[in-house]
Short mmCIF file of C-alpha atoms in Angstrom, two decimals:
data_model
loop_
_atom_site.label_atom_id
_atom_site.label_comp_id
_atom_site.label_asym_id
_atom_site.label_seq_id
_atom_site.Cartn_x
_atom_site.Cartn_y
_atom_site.Cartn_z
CA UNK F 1 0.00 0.00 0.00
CA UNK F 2 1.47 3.47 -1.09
CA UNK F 3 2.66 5.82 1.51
CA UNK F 4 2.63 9.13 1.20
CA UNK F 5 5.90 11.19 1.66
CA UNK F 6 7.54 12.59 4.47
CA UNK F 7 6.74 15.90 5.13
CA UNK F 8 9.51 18.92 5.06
CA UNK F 9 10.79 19.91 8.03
CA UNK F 10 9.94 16.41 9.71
CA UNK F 11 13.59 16.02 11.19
CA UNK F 12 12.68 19.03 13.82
CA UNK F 13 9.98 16.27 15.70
CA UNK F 14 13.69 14.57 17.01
CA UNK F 15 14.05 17.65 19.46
CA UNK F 16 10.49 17.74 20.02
CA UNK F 17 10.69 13.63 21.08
CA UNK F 18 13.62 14.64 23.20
CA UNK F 19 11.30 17.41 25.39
CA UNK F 20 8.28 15.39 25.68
CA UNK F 21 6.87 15.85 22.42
CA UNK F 22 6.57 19.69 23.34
CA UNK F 23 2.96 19.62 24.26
CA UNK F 24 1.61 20.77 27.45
CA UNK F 25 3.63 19.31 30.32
CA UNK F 26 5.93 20.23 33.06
CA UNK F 27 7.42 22.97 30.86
CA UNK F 28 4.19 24.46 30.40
CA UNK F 29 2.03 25.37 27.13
CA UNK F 30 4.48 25.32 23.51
CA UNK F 31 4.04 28.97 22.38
CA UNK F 32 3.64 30.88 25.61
CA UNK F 33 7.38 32.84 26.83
CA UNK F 34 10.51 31.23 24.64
CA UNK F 35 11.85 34.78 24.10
CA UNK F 36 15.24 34.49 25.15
CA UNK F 37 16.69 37.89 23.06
CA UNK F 38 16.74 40.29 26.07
CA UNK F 39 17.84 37.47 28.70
CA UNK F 40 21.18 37.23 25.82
CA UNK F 41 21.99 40.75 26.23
CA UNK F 42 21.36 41.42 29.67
CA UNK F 43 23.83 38.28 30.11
CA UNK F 44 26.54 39.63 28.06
CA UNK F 45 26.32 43.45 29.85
CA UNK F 46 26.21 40.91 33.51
CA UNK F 47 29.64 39.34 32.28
CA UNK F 48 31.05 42.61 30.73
CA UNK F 49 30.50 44.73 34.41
CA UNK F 50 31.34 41.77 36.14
CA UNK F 51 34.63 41.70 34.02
CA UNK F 52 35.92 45.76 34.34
CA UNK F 53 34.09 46.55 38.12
CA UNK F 54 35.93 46.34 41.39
CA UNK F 55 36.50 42.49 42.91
CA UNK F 56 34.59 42.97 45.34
CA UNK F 57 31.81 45.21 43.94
CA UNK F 58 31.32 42.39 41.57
CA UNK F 59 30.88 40.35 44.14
CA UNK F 60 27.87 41.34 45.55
CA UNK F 61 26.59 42.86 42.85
CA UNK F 62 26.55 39.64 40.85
CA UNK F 63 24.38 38.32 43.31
CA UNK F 64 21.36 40.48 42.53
CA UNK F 65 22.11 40.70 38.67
CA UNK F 66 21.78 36.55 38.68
CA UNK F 67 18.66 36.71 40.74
CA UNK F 68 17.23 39.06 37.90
CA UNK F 69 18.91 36.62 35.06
CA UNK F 70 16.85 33.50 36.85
CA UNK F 71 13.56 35.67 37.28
CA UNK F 72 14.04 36.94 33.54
CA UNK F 73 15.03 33.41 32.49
CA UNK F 74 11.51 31.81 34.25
CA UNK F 75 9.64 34.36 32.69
CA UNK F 76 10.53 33.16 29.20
CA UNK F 77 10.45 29.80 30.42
CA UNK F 78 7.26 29.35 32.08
CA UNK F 79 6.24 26.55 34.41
CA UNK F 80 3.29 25.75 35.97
CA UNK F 81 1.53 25.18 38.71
CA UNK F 82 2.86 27.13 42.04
CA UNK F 83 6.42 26.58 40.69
CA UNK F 84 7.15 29.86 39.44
CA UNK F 85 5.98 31.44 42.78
CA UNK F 86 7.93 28.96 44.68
CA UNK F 87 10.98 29.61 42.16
CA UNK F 88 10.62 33.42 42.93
CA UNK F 89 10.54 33.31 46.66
CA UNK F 90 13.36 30.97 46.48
CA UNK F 91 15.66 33.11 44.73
CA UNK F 92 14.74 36.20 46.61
CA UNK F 93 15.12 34.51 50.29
CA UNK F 94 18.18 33.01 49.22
CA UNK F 95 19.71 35.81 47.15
CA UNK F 96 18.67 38.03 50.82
CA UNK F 97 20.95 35.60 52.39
CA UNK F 98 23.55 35.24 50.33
CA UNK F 99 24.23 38.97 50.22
CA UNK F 100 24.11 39.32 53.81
CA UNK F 101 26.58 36.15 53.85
CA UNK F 102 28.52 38.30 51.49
CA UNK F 103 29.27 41.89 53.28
CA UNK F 104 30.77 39.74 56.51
CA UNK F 105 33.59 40.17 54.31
CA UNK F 106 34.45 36.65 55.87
CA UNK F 107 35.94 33.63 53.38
CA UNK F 108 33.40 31.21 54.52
CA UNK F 109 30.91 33.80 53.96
CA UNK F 110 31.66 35.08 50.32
CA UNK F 111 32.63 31.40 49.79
CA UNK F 112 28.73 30.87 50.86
CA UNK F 113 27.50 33.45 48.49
CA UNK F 114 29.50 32.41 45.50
CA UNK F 115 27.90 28.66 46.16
CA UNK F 116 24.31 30.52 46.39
CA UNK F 117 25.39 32.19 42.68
CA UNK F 118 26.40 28.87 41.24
CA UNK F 119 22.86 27.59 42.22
CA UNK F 120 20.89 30.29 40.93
CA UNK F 121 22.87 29.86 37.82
CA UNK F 122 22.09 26.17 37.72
CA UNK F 123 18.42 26.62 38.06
CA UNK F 124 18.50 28.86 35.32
CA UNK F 125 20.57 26.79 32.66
CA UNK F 126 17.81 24.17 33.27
CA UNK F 127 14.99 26.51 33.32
CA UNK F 128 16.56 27.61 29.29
CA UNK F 129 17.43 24.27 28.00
CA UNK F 130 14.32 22.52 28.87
CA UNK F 131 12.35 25.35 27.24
CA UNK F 132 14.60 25.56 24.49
CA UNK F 133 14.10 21.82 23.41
CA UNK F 134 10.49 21.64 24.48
CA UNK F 135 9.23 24.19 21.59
CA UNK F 136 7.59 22.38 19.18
CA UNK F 137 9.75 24.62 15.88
CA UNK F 138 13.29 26.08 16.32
CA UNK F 139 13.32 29.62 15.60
CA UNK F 140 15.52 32.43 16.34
CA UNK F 141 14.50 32.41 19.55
CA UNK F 142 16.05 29.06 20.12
CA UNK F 143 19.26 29.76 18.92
CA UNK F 144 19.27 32.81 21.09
CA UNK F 145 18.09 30.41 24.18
CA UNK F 146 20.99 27.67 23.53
CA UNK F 147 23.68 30.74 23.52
CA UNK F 148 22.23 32.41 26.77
CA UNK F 149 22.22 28.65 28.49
CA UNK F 150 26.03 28.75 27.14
CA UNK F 151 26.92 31.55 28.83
CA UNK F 152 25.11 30.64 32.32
CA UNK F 153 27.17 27.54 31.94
CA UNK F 154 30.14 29.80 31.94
CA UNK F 155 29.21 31.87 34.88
CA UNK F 156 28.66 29.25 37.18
CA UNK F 157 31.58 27.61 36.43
CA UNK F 158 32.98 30.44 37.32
CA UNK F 159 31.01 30.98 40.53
CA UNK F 160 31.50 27.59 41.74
CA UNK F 161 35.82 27.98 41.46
CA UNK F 162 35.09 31.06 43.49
CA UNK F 163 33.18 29.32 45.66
CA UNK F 164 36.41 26.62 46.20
CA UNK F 165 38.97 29.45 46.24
CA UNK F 166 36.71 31.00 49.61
CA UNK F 167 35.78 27.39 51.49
CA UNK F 168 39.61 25.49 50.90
CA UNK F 169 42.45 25.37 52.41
CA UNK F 170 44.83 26.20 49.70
CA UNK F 171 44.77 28.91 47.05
CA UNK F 172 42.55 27.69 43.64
CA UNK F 173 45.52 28.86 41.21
CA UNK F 174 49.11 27.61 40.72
CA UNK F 175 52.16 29.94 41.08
CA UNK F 176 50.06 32.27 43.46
CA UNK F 177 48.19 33.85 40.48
CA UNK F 178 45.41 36.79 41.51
CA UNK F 179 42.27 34.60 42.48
CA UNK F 180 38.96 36.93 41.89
CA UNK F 181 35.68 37.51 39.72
CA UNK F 182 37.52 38.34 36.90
CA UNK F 183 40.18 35.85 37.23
CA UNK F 184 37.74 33.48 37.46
CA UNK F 185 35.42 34.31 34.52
CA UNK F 186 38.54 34.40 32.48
CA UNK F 187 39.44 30.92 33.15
CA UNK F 188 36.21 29.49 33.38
CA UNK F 189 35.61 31.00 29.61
CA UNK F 190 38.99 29.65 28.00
CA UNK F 191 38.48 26.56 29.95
CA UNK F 192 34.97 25.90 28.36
CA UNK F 193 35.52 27.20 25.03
CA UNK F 194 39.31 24.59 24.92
CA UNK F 195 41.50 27.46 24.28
CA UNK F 196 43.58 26.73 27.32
CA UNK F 197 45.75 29.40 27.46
CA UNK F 198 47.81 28.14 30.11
CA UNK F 199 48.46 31.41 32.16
CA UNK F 200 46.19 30.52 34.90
CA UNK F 201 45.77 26.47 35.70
CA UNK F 202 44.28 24.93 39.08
CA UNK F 203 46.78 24.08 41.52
CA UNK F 204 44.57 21.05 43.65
CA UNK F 205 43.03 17.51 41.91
CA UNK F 206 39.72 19.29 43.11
CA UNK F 207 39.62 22.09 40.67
CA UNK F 208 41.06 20.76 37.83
CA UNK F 209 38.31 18.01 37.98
CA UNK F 210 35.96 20.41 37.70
CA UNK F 211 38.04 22.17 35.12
CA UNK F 212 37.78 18.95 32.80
CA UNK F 213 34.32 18.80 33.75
CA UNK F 214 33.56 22.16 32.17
CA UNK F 215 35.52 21.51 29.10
CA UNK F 216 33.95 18.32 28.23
CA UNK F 217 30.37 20.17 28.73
CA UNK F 218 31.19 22.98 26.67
CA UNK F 219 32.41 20.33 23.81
CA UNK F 220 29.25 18.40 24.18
CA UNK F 221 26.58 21.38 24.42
CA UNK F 222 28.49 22.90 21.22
CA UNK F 223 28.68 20.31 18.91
CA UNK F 224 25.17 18.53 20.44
CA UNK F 225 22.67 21.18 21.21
CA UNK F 226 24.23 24.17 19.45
CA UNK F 227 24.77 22.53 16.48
CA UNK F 228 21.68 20.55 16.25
CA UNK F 229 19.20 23.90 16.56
CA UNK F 230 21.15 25.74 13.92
CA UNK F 231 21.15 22.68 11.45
CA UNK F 232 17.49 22.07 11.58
CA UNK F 233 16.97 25.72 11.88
CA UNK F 234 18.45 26.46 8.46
CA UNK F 235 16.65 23.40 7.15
CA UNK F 236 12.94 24.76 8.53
CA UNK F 237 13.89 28.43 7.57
CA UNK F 238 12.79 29.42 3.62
CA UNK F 239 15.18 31.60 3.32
CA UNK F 240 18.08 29.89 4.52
CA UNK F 241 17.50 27.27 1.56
CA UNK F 242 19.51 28.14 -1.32
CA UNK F 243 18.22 27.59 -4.08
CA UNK F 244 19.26 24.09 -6.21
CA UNK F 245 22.12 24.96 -8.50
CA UNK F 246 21.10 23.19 -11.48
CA UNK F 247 17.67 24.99 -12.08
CA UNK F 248 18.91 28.56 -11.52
CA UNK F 249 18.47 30.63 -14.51
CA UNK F 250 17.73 27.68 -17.04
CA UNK F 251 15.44 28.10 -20.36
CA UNK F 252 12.74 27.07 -20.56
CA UNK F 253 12.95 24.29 -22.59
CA UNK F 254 15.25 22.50 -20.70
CA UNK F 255 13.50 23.36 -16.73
CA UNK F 256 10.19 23.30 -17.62
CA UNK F 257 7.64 25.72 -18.34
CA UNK F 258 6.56 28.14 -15.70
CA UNK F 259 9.77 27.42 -13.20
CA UNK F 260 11.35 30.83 -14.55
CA UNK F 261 8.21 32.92 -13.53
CA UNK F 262 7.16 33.45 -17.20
CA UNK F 263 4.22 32.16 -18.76
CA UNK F 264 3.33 29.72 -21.53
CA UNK F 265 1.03 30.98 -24.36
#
């Protein structure tokens, strides 16, 4: 018995199968929130202040500029039920804490705070990536969710060394290097994009577990989840499709009539 053809654009159901078919669910209805353009940018200006501020303005500051990236991030990634409420008075309990934790000006404290940052950051990866794969198309709007989740990924890397440097024994880099916010994103950055500079490595088994650990996620959520959204992405999109090289521009008597736009009297 005949079949009828696949239709185009079927290979984007593979993500869908991966996020629960993207119907309603635990990640809430497909087309409500998913706009992940203004969480992007306030992450890049977050890492840019973090980078040129004071250490220890940075600090505390990043705790309240994460809280706002997790509340952004769960309102484009909506849940339901009383999670978002529970979410919300989570983060600002915690992020209450964590601050106060933070101006002791103690190591166990800012060690404390830098944990609370890691978590927040953790919740909000998760928040993005399960959105991300439970839409039911890939749009632009998924690309911009995978690179936001990619840079959260950085910054808690980055939050959890801190958070070593503060509640060990021993300093986090070898040959006594500056250990701070800065330092911190820097290394956490060449660490998960493989560059490896080698001007600032982890001293302890401890950190550079965690080091390898980062690498081996960025590798995998680049060439898995990155890669995947753009490739079907360009494959759903009209105008990404170039057009087959063998019909451009032919006559008509060799493409067929009507394929050039003109008419057939």
């Amino acid at each position: 018995m005949p079949t009828s053809p696949p239709q185009a654009g079927h290979d984007t159901g593979i993500l869908v199968r991966l996020a629960g078919r993207g119907g309603r669910g635990r990640t809430g209805p497909p087309y409500r929130g998913g706009r992940y353009g203004l969480l992007l940018l306030v992450l890049v200006g977050t890492y840019l202040f973090s980078a040129f501020s004071g250490a220890h303005l940075a600090t505390e500051l990043q705790i309240g500029l994460f809280a706002v990236i997790l509340l952004l991030a769960l309102r484009s990634s909506p849940q339901p039920g009383w999670w978002p409420l529970v979410i919300q008075i989570v983060t600002v309990a915690g992020s209450a804490a964590a601050l106060g934790a933070a101006l002791t000006g103690t190591a166990g404290g800012i060690g404390a705070a830098d944990l609370w940052k890691a978590v927040m950051l953790l919740m909000t990866a998760v928040l993005v990536v399960r959105r991300v794969l439970a839409r039911p198309s890939v749009t632009i709007q998924s690309i911009y969710g995978a690179l936001s989740a990619y840079l959260i990924v950085g910054l808690m890397f980055a939050a959890g060394y801190a958070a070593a440097q503060h509640l060990g024994e021993t300093t986090f880099f070898a040959g006594h290097q500056p250990a701070n916010t800065q330092t911190f994103q820097y290394f956490s950055f060449t660490t998960l994009t493989t560059l490896g500079y080698g001007d600032f490595t982890a001293a302890q088994d401890g950190g550079r577990a965690i080091a390898v650990l980062e690498a081996l996620t960025g590798q995998v959520f680049l060439a898995t989840l990155v890669a995947r959204l753009v490739a079907v992405y360009r494959a759903t999109d009209p105008k990404a499709r170039p057009e087959p090289p063998g019909r451009r521009g032919l006559p008509e008597d060799v493409d067929g009539p009507g394929d050039d736009g003109h008419t057939v009297s």
